[in-house]
Structure formats: structure tokens, C-alpha cells
Coordinates of C-alpha atoms in Angstrom, one line a residue:
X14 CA -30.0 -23.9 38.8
X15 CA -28.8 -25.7 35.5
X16 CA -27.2 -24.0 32.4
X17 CA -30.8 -24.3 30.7
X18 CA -32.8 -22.4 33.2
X19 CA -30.0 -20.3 33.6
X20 CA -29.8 -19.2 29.5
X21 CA -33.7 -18.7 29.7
X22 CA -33.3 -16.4 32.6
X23 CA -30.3 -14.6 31.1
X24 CA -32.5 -14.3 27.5
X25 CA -35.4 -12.8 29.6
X26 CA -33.7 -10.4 31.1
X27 CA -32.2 -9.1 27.6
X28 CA -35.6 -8.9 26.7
X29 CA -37.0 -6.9 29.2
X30 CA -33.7 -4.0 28.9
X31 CA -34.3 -4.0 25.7
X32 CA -38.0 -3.6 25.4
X33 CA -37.8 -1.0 28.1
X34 CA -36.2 1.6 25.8
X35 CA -39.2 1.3 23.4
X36 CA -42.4 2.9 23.6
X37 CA -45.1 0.8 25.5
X38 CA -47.9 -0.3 23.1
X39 CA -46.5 -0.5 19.4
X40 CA -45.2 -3.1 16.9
X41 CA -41.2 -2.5 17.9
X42 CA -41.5 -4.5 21.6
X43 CA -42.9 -7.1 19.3
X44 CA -40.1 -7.5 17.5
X45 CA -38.0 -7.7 20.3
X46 CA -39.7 -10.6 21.9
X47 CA -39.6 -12.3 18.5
X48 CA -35.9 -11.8 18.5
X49 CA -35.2 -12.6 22.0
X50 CA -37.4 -16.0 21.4
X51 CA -35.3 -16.9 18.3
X52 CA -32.3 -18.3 20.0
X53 CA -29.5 -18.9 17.5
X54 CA -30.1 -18.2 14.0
X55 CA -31.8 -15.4 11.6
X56 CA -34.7 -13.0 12.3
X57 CA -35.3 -11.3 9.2
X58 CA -38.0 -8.4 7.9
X59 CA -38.4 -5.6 5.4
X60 CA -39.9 -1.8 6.0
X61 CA -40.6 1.0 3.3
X62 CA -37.0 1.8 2.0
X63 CA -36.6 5.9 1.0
X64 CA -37.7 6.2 -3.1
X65 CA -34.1 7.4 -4.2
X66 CA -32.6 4.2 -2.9
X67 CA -31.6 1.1 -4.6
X68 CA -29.4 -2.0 -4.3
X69 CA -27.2 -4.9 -5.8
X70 CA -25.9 -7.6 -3.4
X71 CA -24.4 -6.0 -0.7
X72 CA -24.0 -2.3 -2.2
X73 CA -27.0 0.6 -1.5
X74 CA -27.1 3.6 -3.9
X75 CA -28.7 6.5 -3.1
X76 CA -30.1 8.5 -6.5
X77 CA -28.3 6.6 -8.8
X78 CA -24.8 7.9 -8.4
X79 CA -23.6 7.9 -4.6
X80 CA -23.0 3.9 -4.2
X81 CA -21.9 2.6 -0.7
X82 CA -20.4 -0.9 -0.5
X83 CA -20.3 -2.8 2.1
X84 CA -19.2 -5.9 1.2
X85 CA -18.0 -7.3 -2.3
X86 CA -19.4 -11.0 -1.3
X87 CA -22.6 -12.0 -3.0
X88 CA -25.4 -11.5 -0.9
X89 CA -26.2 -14.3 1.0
X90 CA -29.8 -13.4 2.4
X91 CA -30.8 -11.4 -0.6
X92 CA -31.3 -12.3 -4.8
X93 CA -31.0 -10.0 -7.2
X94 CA -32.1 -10.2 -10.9
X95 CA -31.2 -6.5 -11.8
X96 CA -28.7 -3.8 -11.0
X97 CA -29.7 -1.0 -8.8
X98 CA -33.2 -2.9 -7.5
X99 CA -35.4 -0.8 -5.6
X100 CA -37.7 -2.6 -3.3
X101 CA -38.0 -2.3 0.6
X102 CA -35.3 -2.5 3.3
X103 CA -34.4 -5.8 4.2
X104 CA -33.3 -6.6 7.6
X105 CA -31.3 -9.7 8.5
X106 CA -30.4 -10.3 12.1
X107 CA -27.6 -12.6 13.3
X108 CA -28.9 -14.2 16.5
X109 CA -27.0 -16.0 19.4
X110 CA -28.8 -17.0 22.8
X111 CA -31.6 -14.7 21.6
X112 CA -29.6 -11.7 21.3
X113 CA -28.5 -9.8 18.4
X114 CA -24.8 -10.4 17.1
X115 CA -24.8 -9.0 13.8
X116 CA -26.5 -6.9 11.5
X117 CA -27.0 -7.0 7.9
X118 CA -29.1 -4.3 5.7
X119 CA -30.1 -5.2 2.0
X120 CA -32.0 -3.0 -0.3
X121 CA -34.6 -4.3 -3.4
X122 CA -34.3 -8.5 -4.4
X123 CA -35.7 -10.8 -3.0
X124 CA -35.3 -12.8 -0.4
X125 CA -33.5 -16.2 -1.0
X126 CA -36.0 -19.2 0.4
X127 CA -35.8 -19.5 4.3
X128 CA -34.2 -22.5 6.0
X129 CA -34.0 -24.3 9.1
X130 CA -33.3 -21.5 12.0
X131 CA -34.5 -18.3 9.7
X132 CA -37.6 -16.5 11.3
X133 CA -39.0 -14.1 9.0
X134 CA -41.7 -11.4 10.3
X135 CA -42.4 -9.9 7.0
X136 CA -43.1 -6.6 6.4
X137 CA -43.4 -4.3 9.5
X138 CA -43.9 -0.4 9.3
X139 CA -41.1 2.3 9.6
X140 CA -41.8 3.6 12.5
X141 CA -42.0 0.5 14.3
X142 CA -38.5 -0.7 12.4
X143 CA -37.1 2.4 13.1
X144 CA -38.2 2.6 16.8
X145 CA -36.5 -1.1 16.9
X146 CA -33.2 -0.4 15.5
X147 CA -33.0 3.1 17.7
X148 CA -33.6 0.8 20.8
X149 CA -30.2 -1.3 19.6
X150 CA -28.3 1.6 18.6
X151 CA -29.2 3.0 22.8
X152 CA -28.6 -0.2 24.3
X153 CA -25.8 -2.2 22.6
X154 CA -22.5 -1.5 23.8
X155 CA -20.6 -3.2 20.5
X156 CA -20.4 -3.4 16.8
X157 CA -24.5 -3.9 16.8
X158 CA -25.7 -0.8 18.5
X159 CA -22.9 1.3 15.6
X160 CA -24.5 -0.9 12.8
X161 CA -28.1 -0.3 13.5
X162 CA -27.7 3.5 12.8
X163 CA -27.3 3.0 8.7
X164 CA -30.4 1.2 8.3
X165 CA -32.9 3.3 10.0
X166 CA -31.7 6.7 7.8
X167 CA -33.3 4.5 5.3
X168 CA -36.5 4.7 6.8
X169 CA -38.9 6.4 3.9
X170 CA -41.5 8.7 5.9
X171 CA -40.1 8.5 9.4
X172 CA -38.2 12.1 10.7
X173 CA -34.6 10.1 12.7
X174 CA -32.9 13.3 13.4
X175 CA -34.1 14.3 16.3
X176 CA -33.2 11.1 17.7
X177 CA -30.0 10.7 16.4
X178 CA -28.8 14.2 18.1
X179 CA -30.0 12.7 21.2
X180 CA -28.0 10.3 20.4
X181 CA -24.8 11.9 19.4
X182 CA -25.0 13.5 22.4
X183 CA -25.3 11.0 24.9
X184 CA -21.4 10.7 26.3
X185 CA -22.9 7.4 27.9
X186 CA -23.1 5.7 24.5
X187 CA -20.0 3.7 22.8
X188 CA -18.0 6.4 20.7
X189 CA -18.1 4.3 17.5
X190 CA -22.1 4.6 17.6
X191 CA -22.1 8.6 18.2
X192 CA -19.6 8.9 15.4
X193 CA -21.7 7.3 13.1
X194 CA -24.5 9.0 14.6
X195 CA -23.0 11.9 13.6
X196 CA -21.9 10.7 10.1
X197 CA -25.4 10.5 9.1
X198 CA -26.5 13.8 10.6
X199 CA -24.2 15.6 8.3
X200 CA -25.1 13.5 5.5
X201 CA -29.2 14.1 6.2
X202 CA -27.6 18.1 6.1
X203 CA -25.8 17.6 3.0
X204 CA -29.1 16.2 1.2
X205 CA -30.8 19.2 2.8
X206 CA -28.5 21.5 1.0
X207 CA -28.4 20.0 -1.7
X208 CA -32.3 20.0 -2.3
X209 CA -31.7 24.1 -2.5
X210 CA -31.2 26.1 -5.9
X211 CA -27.9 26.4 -6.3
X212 CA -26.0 29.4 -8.4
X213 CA -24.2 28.5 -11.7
X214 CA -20.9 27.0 -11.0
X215 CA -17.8 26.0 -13.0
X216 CA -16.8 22.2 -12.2
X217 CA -13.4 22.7 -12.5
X218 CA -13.7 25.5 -10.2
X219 CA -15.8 23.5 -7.8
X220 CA -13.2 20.5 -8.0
X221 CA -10.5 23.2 -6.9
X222 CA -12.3 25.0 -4.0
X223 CA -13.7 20.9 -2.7
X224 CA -9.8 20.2 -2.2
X225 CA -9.1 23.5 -0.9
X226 CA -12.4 22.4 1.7
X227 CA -10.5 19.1 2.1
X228 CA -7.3 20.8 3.4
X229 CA -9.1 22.7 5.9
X230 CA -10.9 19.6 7.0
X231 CA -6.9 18.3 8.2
X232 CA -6.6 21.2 10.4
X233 CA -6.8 20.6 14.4
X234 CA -10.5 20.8 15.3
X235 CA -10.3 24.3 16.7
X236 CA -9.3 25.6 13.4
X237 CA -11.1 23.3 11.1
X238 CA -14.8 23.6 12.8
X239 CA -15.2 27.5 12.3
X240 CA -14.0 27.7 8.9
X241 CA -15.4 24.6 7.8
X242 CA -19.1 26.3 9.1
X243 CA -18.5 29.5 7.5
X244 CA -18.0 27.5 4.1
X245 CA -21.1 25.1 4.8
X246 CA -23.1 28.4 5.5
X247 CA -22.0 30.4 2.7
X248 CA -20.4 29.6 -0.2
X249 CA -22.6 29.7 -3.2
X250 CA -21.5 26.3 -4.2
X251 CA -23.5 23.9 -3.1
X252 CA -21.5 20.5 -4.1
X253 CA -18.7 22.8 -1.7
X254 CA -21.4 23.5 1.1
X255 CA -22.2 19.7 0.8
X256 CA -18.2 18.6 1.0
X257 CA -17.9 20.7 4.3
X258 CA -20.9 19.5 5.9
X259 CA -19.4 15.9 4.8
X260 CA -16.1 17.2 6.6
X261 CA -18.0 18.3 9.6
X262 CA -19.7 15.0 9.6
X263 CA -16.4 13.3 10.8
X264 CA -16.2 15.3 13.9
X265 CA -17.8 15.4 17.4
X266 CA -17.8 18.9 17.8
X267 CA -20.8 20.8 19.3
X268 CA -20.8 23.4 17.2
X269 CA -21.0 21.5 13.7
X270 CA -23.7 19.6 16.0
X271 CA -25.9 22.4 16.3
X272 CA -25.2 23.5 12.6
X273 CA -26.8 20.3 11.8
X274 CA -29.8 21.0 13.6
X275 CA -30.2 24.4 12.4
X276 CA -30.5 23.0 8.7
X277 CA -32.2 19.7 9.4
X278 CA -35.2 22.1 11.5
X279 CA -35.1 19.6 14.3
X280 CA -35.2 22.7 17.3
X281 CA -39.0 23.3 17.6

């Protein structure tokens, strides 16, 4: 058999492990053939991006004052004529031997003009990019399956949770991608709590009891959890209920997994 023959065989094969962790019949094992059939080089498309998003090169804000960088290059795939563009999700995946090697997630701009070895399948739904980017995160073993988590919270109209505490459970799965699993669980709990009427607070106050929230947070685990839960449950305060749910974000422990479910409603 000759290295040719052999690649196809081995690119195939990717195909069908990937597309078999996908539900049979929609849009997302689509994208995975597309991908697979790529070869080296870019596969790129957009989905609905969340309404209190917005992005600059390679920085995402979420309503105007939480900004996440991720990079401080200029964006390569992505132009921008504004600060803080909202606009869809775009997608941009690094392909080698038609499987996926990096990922990169843009929100707003436009897209710089395609060139040789850039496949672009335009604008897919949520659910199918979603459904797409959860088959990576349950199948890559690497730095992919971890980076495909980020994007799909993005998702405007499409419930992740219940996924993603599949996911963080699954002791099969690389630790990095259950971590950051995890990470945005307690964020989705955070924006949960924070959507609630909160009681008058003093900043200075709240500034003092978020480092007293911190402290706990450095406690060992057995410690930290309960008291950390008992603050997130509580306190009045909601920027403090949002800094321990943020705190219990950064753990694996079952119990602050199970708080998360409890205020994201995801046990039916």
C-alpha cells in the first residue's frame, strides 16, 4: 500500500470516529466530511453569536465590560473597522491531513478575502455548530478537544449545559477539556445569578468580602468547596455570589458540580 492510499485510508477513518459522535441526519456530520476532505489548510464558517457579545481582533467581550484576550496579534482571519463589533461567531479551523489542529474563534468583522487552501462553508446554524464543536471537544485527546469548549458557550439560542456536565464528568476525557468544561459551567451560573435582583450593596464593602471569598477559594478543596457553596447560595451580594461561583469554577469537585446544575435548571 503506498503513503497516498495509506493517508486517504487514515483521513477516512478520522472521519467516520468523528462523525459517529454526532447525531445521524443533521448539518454537523456535514461539516465533518468537509473538514476531513480539506486536507491541509483552513475550513472556516460563522453561527449566530449570543446578543451581549462583541469583538476586536482577537479579544471577545461579553456586555461591554468583561473583555477576554486571547491573543494581542492582529487578527489574521478576521478585519475589523470598529471596536467592540458584534456580528456572528467566526470559526477558523487549522487543518493538517484532514484533521483539525487548531482552533481559532473570532467575534463581529469581517472576514479577510479567502486564499489558496481556505474552504469557507458560510453561515451554518447553532445547533449544528454547536453539535460540531461538542463532537471535538468528546473525541480530541489534545489542545483541540479543550479549545472547542469556548466557542460553542457562544452559541446564541442553543441550551450547552447539559452537555457540558456530561462532559465534565466523563473521567475518560483529557483533564484540561473537563476543566474548562467546568470553567464555563460556573461562568453560565454566575450570569444566572447575576440576572437576579440583587439587594443594595456598598462597593467598598463588596470589594472587601470578594477578597475575603478569594481567601477561601486558597483553602484545600475540602475546606474551600462547602464554604465557598454556602457563600454562592446566600449571601445577598450578588457580585460575591458571582466571585464564588467563579472560585468554584476552578475546581472538579462534585458537589460545586451539582450546585451548578441546580442554578442552571439542567436536572429535568
Amino acid at each position: 500500500m503506498n503513503i497516498t492510499r495509506s493517508a486517504s485510508i487514515a483521513v477516512a477513518a478520522s472521519l467516520v470516529i468523528v462523525a459517529s459522535t454526532i447525531p445521524a441526519g443533521t448539518e454537523a456530520q456535514n461539516i465533518a466530511r468537509s473538514v476531513a476532505s480539506a486536507g491541509t489548510g483552513k475550513v472556516r464558517f460563522t453561527y449566530l453569536a449570543r446578543p451581549d457579545l462583541c469583538g476586536y481582533n482577537n479579544s471577545i467581550s461579553r456586555g461591554g465590560n468583561n473583555r477576554m484576550s486571547w491573543s494581542s496579534d492582529v487578527a489574521p482571519d478576521v478585519e475589523y473597522d470598529h471596536d467592540c463589533s458584534k456580528g456572528p461567531v467566526r470559526m477558523v479551523l487549522y487543518v493538517d491531513g484532514g484533521r483539525v489542529s487548531k482552533i481559532r474563534t473570532y467575534v463581529g468583522g469581517e472576514w479577510r478575502p479567502a486564499t489558496n487552501g481556505v474552504t469557507d462553508l458560510g453561515a451554518i446554524s447553532a445547533k449544528d455548530a454547536t453539535d460540531y464543536l461538542l463532537s471535538l471537544a468528546t473525541t480530541d485527546a489534545g489542545a483541540v478537544g479543550r479549545d472547542a469548549i469556548m466557542p460553542l458557550t457562544f452559541a446564541d439560542g442553543v441550551v450547552v449545559w447539559p452537555r457540558l456536565f456530561t462532559l465534565v464528568r466523563d473521567e475518560n476525557r483529557p483533564l484540561s477539556t473537563r476543566k474548562q468544561a467546568m470553567f464555563w459551567l460556573g461562568q453560565a451560573a454566575g450570569e444566572h445569578v447575576a440576572g437576579k435582583v440583587s439587594f443594595a450593596k456598598d462597593d467598598d464593602a463588596t470589594e472587601v468580602k470578594k477578597s475575603a471569598v478569594f481567601a477561601l477559594s486558597q483553602r484545600r478543596n475540602s475546606e474551600a468547596v462547602p464554604s465557598l457553596i454556602e457563600v454562592a447560595r446566600n449571601n445577598h451580594d450578588t457580585e460575591v455570589r458571582k466571585s464564588a461561583l467563579f472560585w468554584l469554577g476552578q475546581t472538579m469537585d462534585p458537589q460545586a458540580i451539582g450546585l451548578f446544575e441546580e442554578i442552571l435548571g439542567s436536572r429535568n
